Short mmCIF file of C-alpha atoms in Angstrom, two decimals:
data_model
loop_
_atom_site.label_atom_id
_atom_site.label_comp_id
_atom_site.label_asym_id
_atom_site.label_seq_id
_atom_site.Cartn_x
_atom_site.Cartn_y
_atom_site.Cartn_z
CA UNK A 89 -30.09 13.38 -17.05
CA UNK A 90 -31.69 16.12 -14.89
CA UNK A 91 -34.74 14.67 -16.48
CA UNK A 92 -34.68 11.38 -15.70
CA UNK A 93 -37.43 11.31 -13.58
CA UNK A 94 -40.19 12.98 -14.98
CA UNK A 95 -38.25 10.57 -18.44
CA UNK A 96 -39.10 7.52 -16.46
CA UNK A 97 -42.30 8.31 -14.71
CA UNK A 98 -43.75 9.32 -18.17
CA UNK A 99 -42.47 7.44 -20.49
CA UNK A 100 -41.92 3.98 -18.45
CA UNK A 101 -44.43 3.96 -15.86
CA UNK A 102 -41.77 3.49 -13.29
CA UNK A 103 -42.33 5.32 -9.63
CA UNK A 104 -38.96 6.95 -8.96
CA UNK A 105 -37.85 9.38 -6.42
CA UNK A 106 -37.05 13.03 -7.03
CA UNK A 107 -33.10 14.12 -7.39
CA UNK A 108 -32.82 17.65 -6.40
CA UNK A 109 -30.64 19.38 -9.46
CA UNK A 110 -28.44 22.68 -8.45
CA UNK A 111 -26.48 24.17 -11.11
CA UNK A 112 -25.56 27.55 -12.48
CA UNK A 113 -25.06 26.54 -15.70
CA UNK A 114 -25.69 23.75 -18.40
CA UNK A 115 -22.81 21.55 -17.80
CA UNK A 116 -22.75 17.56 -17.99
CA UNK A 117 -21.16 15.92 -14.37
CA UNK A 118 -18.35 14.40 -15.44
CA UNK A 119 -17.03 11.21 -15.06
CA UNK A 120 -13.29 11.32 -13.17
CA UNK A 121 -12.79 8.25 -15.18
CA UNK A 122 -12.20 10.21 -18.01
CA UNK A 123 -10.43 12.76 -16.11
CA UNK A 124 -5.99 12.90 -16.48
CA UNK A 125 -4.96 11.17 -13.53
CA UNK A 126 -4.37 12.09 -10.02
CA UNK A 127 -5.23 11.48 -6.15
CA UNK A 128 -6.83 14.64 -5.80
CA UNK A 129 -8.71 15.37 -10.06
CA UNK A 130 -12.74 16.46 -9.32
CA UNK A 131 -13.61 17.07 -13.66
CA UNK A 132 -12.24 16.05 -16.35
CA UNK A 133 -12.56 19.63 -18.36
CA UNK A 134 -11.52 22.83 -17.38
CA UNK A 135 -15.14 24.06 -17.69
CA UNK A 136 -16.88 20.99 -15.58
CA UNK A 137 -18.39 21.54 -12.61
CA UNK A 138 -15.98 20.77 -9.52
CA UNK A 139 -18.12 18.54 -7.44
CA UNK A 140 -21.31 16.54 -7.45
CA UNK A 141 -24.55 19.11 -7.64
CA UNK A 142 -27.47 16.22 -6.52
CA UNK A 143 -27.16 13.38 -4.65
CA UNK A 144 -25.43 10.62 -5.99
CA UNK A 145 -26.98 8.15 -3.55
CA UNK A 146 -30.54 9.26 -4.55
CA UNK A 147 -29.67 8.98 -8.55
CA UNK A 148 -28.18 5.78 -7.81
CA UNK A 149 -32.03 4.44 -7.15
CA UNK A 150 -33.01 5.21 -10.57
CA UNK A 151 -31.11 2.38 -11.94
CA UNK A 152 -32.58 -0.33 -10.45
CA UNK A 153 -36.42 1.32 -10.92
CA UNK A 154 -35.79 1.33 -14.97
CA UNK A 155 -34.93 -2.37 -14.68
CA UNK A 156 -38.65 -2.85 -13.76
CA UNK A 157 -39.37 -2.05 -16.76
CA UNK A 158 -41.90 -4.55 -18.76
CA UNK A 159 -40.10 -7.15 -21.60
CA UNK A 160 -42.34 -5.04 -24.22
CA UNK A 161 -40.63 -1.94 -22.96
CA UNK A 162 -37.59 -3.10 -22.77
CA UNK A 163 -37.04 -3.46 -26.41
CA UNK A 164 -37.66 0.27 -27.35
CA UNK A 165 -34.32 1.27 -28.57
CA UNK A 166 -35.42 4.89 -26.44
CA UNK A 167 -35.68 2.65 -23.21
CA UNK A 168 -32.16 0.85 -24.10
CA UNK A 169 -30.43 4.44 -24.94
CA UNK A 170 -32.09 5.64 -21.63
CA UNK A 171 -30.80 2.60 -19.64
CA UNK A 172 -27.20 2.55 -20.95
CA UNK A 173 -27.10 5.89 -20.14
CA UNK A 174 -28.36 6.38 -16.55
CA UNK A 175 -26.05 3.01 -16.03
CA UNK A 176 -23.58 5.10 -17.30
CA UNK A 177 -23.67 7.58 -14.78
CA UNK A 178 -23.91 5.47 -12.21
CA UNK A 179 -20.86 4.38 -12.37
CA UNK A 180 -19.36 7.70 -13.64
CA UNK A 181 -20.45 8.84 -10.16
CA UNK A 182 -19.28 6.06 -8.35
CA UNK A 183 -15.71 7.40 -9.34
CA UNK A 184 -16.31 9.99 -6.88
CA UNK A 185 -16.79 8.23 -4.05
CA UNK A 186 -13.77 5.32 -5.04
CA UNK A 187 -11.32 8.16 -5.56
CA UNK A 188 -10.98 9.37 -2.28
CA UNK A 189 -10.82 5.97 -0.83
CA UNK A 190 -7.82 5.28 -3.25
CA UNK A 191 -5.78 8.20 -2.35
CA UNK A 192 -6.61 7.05 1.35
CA UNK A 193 -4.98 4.05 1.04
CA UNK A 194 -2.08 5.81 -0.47
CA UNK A 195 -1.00 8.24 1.23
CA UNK A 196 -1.48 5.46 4.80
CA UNK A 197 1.18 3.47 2.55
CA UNK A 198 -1.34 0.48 2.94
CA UNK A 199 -0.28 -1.08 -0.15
CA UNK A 200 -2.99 -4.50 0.09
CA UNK A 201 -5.92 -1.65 0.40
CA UNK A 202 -4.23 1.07 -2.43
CA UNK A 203 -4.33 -2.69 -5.01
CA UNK A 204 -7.66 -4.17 -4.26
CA UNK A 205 -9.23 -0.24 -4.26
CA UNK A 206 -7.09 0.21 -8.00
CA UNK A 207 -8.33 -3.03 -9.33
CA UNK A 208 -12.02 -2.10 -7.97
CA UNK A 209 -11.63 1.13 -10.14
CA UNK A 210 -10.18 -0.56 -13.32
CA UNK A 211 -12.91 -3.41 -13.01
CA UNK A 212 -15.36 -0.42 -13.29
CA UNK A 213 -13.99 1.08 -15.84
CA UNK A 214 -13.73 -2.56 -17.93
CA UNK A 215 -17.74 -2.81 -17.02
CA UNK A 216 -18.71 0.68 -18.21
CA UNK A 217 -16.52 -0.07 -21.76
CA UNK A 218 -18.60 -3.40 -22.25
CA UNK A 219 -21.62 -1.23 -21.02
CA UNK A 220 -21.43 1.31 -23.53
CA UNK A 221 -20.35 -1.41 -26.11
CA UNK A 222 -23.75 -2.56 -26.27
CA UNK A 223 -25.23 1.15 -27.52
CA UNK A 224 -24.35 2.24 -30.75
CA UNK A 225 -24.85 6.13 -29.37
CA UNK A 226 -21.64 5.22 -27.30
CA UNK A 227 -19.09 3.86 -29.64
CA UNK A 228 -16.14 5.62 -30.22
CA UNK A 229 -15.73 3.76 -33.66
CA UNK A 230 -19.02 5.38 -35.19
CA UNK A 231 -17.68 9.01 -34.49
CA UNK A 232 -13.77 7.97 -35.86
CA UNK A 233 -15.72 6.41 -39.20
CA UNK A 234 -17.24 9.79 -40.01
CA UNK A 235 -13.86 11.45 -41.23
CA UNK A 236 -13.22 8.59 -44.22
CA UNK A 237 -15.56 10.22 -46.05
CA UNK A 238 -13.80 13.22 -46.51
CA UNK A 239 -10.34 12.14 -46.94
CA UNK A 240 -9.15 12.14 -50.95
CA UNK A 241 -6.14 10.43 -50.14
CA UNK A 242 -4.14 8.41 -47.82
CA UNK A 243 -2.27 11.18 -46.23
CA UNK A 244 -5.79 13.48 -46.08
CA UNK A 245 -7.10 10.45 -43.99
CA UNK A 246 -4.44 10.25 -41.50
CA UNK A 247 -4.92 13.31 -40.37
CA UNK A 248 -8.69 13.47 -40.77
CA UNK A 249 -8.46 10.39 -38.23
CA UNK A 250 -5.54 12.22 -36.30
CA UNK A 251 -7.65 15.24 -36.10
CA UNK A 252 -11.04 12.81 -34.88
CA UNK A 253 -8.94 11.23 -31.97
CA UNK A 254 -6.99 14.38 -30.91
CA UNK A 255 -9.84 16.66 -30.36
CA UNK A 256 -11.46 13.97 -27.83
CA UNK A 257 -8.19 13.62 -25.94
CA UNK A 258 -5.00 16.22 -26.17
CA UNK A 259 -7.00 18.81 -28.47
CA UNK A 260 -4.36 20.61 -29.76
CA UNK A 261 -0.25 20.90 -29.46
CA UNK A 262 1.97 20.25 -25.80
CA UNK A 263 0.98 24.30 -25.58
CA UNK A 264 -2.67 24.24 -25.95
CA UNK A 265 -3.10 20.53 -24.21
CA UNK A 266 -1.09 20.81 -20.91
CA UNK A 267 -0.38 24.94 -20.96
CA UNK A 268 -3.39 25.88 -21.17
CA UNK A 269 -5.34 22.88 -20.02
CA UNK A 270 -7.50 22.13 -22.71
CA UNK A 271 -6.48 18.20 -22.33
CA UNK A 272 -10.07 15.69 -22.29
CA UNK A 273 -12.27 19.08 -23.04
CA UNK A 274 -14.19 16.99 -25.11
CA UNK A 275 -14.05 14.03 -23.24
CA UNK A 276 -17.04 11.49 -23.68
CA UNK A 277 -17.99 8.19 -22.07
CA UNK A 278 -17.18 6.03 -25.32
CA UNK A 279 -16.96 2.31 -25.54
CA UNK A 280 -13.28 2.30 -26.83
CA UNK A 281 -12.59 5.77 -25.74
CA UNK A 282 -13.01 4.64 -22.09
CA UNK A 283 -11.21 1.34 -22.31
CA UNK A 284 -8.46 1.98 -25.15
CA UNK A 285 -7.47 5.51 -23.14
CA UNK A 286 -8.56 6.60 -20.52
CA UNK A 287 -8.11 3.24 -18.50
CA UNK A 288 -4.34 2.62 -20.01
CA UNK A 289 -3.70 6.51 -18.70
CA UNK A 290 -5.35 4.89 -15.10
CA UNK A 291 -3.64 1.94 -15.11
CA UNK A 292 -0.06 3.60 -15.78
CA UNK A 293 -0.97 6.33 -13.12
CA UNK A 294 -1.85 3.33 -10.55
CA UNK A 295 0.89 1.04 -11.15
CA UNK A 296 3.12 4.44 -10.90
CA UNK A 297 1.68 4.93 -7.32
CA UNK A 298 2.03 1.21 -6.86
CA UNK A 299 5.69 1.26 -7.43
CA UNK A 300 6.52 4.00 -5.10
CA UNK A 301 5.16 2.12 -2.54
CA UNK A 302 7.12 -0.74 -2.88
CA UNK A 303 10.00 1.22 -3.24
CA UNK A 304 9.73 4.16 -1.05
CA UNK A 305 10.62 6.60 -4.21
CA UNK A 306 8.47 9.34 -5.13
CA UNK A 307 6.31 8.38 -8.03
CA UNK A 308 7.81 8.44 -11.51
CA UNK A 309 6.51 11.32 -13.71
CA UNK A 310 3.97 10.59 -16.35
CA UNK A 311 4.18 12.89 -19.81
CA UNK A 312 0.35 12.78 -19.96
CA UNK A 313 0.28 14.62 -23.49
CA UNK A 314 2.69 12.18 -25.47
CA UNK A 315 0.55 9.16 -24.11
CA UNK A 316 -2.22 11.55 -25.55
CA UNK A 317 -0.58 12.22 -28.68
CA UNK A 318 0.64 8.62 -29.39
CA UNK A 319 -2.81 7.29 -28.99
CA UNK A 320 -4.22 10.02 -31.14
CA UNK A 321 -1.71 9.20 -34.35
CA UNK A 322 -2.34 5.39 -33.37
CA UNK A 323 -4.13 3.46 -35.81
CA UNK A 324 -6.08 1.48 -33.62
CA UNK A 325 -9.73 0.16 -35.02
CA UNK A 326 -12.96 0.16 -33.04
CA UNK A 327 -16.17 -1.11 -33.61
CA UNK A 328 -19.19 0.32 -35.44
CA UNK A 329 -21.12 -1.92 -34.39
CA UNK A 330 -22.94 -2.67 -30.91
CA UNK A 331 -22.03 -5.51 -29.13
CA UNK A 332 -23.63 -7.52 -25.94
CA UNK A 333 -27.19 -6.94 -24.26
CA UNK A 334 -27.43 -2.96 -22.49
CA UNK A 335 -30.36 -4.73 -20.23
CA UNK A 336 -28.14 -7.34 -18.97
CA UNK A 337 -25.06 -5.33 -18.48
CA UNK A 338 -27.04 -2.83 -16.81
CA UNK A 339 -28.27 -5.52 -14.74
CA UNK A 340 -24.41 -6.21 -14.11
CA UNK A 341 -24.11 -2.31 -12.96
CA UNK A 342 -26.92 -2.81 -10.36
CA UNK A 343 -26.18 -6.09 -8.72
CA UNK A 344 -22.01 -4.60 -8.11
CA UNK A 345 -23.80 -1.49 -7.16
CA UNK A 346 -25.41 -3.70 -4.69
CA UNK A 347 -22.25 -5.45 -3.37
CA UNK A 348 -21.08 -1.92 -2.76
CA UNK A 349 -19.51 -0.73 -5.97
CA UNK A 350 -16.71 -3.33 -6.74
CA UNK A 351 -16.67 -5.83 -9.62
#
């Protein structure tokens, strides 16, 4: 992405503006979506960068620029990857700025704001899965189908699959995941990944926070690795195959963009 403009002027013929990149080392900037939950999370990896390192209200104009794009152009399966994915991190840095906003509203005990700002977040998450859905570089049941081969039995298979799942989400044991923080170090923006994990890990964090506001109670503790671990010896399928239109769901990313970042 820290191409993306001389990627559109070049290859697109698209006039963008120029995002000003500081880093001190090749790292991707990570979505909090796919970060373990919490009012105050800034990565999702132990090795991401903290904060944002360019301007995510600059970036954001790049979106809307590759949508200019001609019908000819639009069918180039380069153009479509290239759309799905600056889409993609549109929203993964609109997490940033709805984060705050959420913990806001909870810690002012303003229950109305804390549910319409959750259900804002969880309708963004929903829209990036469908997003991603439409790519078949973003589907979490490509990488999963890649172990079969190498499974000579049943039992082999299981924990090839196991083994597929686990390193995306826990990594290792309740030691290596939680001790030593190693949870989501491979985390990706998957269709299936985002909506079959890390938005049920969301959603139980949220309705968590939810019911301590009703009641007054302090929020009920979460074991974060056995969701982890369940979901990573679950045998839940997920497509191969893309599914929907990546210029009209990116089209769906710019026009909530537009109404300020809520579905």
């Amino acid at each position: 992405l820290a191409a993306w403009k001389i990627l559109i002027h070049t290859a697109y013929g698209i006039r963008v503006n120029q995002v000003v990149f500081n880093s001190e080392r090749d790292a991707a900037q990570e979505s909090l979506f796919d970060a373990q939950p919490g009012l105050t999370v800034d990565r999702a990896s132990t090795w991401s960068p903290e904060g944002m390192r360019y301007s995510a209200l600059v970036f954001r104009r790049a979106l809307p620029q590759m949508l200019q794009a001609s019908p000819a152009i639009r069918a180039a399966a380069t153009y479509r990857y290239d759309l799905v994915d600056i889409a993609r991190q549109t929203l993964a840095n609109e997490s940033r700025v709805l984060l705050p906003r959420i913990a806001a509203a909870y810690r002012a005990k303003d229950r109305a704001r804390f549910e319409a700002r959750t259900q804002c977040w969880l309708g963004l998450m929903s829209l990036q899965d469908r997003l991603l859905a439409s790519n078949r570089h973003f589907l979490l049941g490509r990488w999963l189908a890649r172990a079969r081969p190498w499974a000579s039995s049943p039992a082999e298979l299981a924990r090839l699959d196991f083994d597929a799942r686990s390193i995306l989400t826990v990594w290792g044991d309740r030691q290596a995941s939680a001790g030593a923080g190693l949870h989501d170090y491979a985390n990706r923006d998957w269709a299936g990944l985002t909506g079959g994990y890390y938005r049920l890990r969301w959603r139980k964090y949220f309705d968590a926070l939810d019911q301590s506001l009703r009641t007054g109670a302090a929020p009920r503790a979460i074991d974060w690795f056995a969701i982890g671990d369940r979901w990573s010896h679950g045998s839940g399928q997920y497509s191969e195959r893309p599914s929907g239109d990546s210029f009209a769901l990116a089209s769906r990313v710019a026009a909530v963009m537009r109404r300020g970042g809520c579905p």
